Short mmCIF file of N, CA and C in Angstrom, two decimals:
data_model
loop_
_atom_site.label_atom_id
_atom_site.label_comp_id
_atom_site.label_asym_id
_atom_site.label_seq_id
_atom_site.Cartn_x
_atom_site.Cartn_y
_atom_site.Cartn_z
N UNK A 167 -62.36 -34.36 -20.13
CA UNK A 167 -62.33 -34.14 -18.71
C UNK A 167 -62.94 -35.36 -18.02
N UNK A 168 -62.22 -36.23 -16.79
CA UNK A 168 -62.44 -37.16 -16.39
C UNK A 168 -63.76 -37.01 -15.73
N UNK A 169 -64.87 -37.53 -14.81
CA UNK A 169 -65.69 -37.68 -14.64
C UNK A 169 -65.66 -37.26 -13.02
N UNK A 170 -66.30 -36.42 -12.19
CA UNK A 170 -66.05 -35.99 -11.02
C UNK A 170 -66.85 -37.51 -10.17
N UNK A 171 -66.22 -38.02 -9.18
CA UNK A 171 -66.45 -38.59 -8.55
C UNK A 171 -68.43 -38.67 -8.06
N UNK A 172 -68.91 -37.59 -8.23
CA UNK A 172 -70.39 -37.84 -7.78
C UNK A 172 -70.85 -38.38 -8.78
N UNK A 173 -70.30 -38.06 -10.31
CA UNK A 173 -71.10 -38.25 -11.23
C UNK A 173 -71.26 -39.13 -11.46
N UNK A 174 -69.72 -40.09 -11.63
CA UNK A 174 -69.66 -41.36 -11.06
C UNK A 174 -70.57 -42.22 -10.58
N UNK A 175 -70.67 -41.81 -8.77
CA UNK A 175 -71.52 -42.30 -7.88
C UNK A 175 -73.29 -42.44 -8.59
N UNK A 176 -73.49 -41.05 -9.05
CA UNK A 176 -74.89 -41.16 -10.05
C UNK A 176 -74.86 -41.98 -11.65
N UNK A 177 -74.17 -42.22 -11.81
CA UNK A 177 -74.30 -43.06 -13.20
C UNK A 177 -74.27 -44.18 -12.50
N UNK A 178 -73.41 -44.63 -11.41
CA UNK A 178 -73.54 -45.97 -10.95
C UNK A 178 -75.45 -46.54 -10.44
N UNK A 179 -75.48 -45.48 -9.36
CA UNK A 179 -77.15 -45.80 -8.92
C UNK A 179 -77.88 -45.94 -10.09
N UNK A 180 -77.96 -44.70 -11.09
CA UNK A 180 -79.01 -44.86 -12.09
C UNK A 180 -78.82 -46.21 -13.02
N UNK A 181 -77.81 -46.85 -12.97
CA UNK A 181 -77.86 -48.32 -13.74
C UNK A 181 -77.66 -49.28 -12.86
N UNK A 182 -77.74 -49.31 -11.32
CA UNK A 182 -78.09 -49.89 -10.55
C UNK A 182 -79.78 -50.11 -10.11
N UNK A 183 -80.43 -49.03 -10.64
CA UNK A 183 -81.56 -49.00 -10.42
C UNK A 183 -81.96 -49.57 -11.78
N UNK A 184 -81.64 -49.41 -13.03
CA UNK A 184 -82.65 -49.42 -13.97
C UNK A 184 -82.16 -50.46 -15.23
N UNK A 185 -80.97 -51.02 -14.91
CA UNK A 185 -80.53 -52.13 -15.62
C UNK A 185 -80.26 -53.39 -14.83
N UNK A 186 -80.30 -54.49 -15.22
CA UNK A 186 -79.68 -56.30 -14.47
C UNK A 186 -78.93 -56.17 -15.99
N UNK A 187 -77.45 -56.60 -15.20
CA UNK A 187 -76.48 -56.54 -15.63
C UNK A 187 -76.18 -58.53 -15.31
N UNK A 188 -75.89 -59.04 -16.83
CA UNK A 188 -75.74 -60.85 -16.96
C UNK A 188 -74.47 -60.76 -18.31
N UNK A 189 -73.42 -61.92 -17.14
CA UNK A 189 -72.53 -62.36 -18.53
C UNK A 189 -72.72 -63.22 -19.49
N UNK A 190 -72.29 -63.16 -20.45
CA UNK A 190 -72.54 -64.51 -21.36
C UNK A 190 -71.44 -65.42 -21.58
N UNK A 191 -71.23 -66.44 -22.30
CA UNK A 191 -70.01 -66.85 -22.75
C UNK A 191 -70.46 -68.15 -23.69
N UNK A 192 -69.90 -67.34 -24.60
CA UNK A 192 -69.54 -68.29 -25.90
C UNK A 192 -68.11 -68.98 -26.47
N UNK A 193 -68.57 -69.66 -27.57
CA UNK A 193 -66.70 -70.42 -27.76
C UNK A 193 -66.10 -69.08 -28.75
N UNK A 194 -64.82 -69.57 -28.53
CA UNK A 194 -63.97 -67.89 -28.79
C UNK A 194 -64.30 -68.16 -30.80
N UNK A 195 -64.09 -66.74 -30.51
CA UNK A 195 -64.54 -66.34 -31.95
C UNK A 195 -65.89 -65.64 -32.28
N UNK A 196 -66.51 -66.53 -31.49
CA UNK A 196 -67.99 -66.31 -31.89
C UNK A 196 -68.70 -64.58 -31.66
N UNK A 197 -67.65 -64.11 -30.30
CA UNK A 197 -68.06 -63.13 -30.01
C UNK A 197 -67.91 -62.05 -31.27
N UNK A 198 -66.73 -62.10 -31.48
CA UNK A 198 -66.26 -61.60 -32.95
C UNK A 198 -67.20 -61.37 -34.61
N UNK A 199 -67.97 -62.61 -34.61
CA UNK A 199 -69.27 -62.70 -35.78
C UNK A 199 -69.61 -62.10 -35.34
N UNK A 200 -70.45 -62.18 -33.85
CA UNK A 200 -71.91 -61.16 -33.26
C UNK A 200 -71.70 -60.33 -33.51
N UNK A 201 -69.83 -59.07 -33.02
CA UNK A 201 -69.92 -57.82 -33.34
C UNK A 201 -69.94 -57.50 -34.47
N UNK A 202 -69.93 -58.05 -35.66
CA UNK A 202 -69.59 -58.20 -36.78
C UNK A 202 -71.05 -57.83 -37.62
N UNK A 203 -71.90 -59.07 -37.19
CA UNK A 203 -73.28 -58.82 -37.76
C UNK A 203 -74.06 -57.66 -37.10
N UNK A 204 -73.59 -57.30 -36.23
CA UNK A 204 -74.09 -56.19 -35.19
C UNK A 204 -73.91 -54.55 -36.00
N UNK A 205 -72.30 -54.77 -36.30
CA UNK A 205 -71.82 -53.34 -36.64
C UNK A 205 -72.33 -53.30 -38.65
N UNK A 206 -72.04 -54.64 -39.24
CA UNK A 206 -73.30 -54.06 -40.22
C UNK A 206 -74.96 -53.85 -40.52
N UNK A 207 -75.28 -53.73 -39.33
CA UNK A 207 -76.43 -53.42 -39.63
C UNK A 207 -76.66 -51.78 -38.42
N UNK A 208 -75.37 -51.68 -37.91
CA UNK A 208 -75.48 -49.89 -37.26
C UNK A 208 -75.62 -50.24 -36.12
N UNK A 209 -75.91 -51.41 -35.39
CA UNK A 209 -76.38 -51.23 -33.61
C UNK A 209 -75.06 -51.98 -32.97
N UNK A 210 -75.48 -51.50 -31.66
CA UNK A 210 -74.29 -51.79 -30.72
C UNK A 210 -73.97 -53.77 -30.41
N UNK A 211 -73.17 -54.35 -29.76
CA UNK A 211 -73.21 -55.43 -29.43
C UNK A 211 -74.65 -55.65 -28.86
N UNK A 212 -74.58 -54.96 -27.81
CA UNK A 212 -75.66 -55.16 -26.36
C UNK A 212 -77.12 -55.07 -26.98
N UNK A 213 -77.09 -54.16 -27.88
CA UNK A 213 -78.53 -53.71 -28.85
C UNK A 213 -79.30 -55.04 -29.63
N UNK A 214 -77.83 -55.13 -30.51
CA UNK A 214 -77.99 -56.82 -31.13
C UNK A 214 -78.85 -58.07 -30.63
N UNK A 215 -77.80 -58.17 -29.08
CA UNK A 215 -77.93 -59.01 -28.59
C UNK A 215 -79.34 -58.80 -27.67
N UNK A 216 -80.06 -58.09 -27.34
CA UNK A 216 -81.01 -57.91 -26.62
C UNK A 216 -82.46 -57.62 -27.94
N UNK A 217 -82.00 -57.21 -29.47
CA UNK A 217 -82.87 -57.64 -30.32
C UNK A 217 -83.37 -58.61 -30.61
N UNK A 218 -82.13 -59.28 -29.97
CA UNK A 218 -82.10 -61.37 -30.90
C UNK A 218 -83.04 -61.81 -29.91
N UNK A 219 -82.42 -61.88 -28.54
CA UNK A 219 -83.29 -62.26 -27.14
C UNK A 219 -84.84 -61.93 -27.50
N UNK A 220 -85.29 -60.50 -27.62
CA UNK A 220 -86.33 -59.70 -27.77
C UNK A 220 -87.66 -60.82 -28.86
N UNK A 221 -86.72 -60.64 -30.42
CA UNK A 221 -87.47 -61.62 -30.99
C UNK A 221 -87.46 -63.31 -30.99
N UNK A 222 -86.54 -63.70 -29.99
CA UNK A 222 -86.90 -65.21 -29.77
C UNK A 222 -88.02 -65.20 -28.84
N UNK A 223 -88.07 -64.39 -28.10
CA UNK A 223 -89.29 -64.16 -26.66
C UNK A 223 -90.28 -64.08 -27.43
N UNK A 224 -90.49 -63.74 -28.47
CA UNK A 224 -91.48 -63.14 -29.05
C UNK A 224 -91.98 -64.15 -29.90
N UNK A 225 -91.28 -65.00 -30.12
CA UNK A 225 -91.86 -66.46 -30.68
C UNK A 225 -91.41 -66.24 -32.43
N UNK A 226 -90.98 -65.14 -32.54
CA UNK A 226 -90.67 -65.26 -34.08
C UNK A 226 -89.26 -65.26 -34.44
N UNK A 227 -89.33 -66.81 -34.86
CA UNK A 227 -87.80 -67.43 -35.14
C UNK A 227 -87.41 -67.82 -36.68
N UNK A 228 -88.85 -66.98 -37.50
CA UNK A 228 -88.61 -66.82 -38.84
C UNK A 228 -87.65 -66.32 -39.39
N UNK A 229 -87.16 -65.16 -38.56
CA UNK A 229 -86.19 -64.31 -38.96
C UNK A 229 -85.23 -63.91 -38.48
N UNK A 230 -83.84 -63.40 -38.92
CA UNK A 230 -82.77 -63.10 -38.30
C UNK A 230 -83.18 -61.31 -37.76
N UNK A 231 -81.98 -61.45 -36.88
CA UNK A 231 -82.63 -59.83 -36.02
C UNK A 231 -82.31 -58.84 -37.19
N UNK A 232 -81.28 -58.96 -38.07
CA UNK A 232 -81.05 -57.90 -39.14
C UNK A 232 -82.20 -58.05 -39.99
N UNK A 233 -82.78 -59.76 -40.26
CA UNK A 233 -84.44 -59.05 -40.90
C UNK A 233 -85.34 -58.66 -40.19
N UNK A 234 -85.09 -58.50 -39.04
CA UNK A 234 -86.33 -58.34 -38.93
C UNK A 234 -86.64 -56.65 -38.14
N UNK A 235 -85.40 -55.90 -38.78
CA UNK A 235 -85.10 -54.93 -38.27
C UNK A 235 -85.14 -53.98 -39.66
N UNK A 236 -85.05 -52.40 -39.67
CA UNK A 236 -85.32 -51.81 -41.18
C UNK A 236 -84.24 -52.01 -42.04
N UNK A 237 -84.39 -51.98 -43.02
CA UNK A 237 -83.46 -52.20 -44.25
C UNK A 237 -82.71 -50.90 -43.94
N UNK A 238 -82.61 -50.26 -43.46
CA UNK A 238 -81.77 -49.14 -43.85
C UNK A 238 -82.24 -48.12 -42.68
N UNK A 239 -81.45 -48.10 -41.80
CA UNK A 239 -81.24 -47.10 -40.03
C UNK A 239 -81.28 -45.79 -40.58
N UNK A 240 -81.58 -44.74 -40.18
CA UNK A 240 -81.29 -43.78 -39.94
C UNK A 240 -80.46 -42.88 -39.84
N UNK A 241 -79.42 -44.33 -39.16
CA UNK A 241 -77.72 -42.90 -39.53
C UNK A 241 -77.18 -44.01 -40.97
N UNK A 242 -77.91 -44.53 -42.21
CA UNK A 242 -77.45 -44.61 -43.32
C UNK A 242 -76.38 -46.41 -43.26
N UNK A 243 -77.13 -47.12 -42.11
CA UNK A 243 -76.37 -48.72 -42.31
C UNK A 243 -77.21 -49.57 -42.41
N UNK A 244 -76.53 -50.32 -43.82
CA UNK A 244 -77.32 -51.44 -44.70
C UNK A 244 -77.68 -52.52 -43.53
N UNK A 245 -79.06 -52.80 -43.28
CA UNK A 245 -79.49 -54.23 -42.68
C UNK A 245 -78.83 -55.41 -43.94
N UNK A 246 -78.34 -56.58 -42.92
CA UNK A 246 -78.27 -57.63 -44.05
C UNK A 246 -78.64 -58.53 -43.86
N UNK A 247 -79.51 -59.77 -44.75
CA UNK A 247 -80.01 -60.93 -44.36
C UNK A 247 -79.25 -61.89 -43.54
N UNK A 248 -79.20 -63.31 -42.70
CA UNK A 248 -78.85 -63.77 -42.02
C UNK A 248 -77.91 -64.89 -43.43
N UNK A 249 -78.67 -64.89 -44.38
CA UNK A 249 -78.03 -65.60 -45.62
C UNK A 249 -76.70 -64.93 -45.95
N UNK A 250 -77.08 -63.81 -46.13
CA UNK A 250 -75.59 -62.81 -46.35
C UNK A 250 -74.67 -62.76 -45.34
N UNK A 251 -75.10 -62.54 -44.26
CA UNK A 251 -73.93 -62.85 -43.01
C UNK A 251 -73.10 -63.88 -43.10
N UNK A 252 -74.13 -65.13 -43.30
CA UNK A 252 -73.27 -66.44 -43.66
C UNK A 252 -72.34 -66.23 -44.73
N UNK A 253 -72.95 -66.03 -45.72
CA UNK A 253 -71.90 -65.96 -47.05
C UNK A 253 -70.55 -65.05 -46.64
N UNK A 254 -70.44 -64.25 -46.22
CA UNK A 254 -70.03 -63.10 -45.57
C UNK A 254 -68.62 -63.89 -44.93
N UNK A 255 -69.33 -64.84 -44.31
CA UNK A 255 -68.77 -65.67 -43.04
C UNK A 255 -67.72 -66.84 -43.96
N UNK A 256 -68.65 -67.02 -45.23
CA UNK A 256 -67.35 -68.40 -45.51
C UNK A 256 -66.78 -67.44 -46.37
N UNK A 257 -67.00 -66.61 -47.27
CA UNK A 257 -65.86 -65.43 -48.27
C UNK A 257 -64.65 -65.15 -46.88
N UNK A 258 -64.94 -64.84 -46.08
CA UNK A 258 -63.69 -64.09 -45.26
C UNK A 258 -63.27 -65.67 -45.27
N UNK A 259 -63.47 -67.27 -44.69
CA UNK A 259 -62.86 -68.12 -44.37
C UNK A 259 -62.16 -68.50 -46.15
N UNK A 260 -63.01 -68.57 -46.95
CA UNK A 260 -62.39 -69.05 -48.06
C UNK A 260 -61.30 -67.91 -48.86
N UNK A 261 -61.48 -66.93 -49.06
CA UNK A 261 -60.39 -66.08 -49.55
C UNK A 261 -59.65 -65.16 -48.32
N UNK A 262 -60.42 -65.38 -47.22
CA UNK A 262 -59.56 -63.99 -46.37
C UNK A 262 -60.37 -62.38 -46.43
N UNK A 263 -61.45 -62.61 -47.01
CA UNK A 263 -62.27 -61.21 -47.26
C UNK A 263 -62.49 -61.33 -46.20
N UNK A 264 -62.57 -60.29 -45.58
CA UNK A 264 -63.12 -59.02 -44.22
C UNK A 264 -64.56 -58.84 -44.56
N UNK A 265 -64.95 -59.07 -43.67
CA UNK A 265 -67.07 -58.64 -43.78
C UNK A 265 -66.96 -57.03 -44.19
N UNK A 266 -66.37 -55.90 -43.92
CA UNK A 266 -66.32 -54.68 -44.67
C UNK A 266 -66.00 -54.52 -46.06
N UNK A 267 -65.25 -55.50 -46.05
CA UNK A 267 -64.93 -55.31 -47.87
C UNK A 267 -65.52 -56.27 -48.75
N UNK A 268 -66.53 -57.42 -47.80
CA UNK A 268 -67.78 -58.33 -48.86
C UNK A 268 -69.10 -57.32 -48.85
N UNK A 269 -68.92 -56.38 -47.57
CA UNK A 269 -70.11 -55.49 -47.92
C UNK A 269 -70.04 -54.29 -49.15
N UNK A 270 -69.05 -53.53 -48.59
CA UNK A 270 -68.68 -52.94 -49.66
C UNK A 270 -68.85 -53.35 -51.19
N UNK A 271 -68.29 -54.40 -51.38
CA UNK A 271 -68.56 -55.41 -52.45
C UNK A 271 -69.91 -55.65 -53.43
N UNK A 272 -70.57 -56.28 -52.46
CA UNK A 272 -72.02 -56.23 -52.67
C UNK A 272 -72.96 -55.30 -52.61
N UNK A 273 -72.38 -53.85 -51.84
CA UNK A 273 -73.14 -52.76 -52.36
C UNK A 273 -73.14 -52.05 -53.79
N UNK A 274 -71.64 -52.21 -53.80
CA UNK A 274 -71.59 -52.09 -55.47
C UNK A 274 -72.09 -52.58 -56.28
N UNK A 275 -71.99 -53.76 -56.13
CA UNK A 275 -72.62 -54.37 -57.00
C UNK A 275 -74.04 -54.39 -57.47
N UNK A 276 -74.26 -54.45 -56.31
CA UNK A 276 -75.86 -53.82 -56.47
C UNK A 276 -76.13 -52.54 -56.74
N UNK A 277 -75.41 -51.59 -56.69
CA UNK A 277 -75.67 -50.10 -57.46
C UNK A 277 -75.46 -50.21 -58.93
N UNK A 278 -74.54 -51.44 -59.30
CA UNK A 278 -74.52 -51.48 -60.51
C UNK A 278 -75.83 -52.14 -61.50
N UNK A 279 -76.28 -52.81 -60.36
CA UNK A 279 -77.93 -53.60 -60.88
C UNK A 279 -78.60 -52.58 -60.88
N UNK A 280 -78.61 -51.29 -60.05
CA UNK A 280 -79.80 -50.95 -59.95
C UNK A 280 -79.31 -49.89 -60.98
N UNK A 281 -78.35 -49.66 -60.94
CA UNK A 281 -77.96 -48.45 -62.34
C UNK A 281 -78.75 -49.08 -63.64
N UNK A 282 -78.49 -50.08 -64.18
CA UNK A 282 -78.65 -51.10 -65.11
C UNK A 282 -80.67 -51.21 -65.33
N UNK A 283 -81.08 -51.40 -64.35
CA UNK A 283 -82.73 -51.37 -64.36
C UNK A 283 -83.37 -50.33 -64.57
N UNK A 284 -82.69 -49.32 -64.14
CA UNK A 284 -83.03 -47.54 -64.14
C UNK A 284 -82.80 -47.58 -65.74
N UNK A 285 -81.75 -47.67 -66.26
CA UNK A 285 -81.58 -47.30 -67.86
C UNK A 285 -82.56 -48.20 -68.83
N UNK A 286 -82.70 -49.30 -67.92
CA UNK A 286 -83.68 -49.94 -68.74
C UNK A 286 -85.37 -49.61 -68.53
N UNK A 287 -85.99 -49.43 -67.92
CA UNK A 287 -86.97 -48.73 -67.13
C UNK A 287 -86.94 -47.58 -68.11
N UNK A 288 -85.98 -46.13 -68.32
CA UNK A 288 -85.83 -45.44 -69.42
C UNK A 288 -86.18 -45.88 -70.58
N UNK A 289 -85.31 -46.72 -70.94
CA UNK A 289 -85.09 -46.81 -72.60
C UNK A 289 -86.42 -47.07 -73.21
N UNK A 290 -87.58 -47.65 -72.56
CA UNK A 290 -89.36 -47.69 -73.81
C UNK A 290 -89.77 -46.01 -73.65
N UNK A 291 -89.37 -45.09 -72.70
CA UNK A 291 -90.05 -43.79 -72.41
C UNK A 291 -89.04 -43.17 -73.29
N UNK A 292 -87.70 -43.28 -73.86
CA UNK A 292 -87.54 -42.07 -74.68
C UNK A 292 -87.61 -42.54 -75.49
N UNK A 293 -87.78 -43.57 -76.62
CA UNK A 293 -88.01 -44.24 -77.60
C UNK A 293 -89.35 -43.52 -78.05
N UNK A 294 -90.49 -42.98 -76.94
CA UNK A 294 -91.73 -43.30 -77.21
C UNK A 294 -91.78 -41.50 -77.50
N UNK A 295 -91.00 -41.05 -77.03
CA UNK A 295 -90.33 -39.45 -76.99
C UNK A 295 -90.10 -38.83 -78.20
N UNK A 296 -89.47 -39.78 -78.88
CA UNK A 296 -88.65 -39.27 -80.30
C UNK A 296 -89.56 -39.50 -81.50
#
């Protein structure tokens, strides 16, 4: 159901009052990474982009906003280092991989490490069993 005209009028004031609204502009493409590094780590463009702002203000330029944000959100999306983004970035240029299917990728893979450490982690405790 479309939006009745007052409500309208009140969503307009209330982000007239409580947001400054600024464009940006970057060279084409670029916008495309941002949403990119944005949507794997679960937050919106605007979120991203006002994290990044947030911690440059803040003087800490140690880290990318996905580190410096939790490893793992709440609704269940992998943070990824600013290293991995990159890599991320030349796999899609060098083979054509999609950032969803280098993540995908590398989550596996890493379930397969961590499968692998778990059995090993095991194997001195039932040894010590028998």
């Amino acid at each position: 159901m479309p939006a009745s005209k007052a409500q309208q009028k009140a969503v307009s004031k209330y982000m007239k009052e409580n947001y400054d609204v600024f464009q940006i502009r970057m060279p084409k493409g670029r916008k495309a990474e941002i949403q990119a590094a944005a949507a794997a780590v679960g937050e919106s463009l605007n979120a991203y982009i006002n994290a990044s702002i947030a911690q440059r203000m803040d003087g800490d330029t140690s880290r990318s906003p996905t580190e410096a944000s939790t490893a793992l959100s709440s609704d269940g999306a992998v943070s990824l280092p600013s290293d991995t983004l990159k890599a991320a970035r030349e796999a899609e240029d060098a083979k054509g991989e999609a950032l969803p299917v280098f993540v995908e990728r590398a989550v596996e893979t890493q379930a397969q490490r961590d499968s692998i450490t778990r059995k090993m982690k095991k194997a001195p405790d039932e040894k010590s069993e028998a």
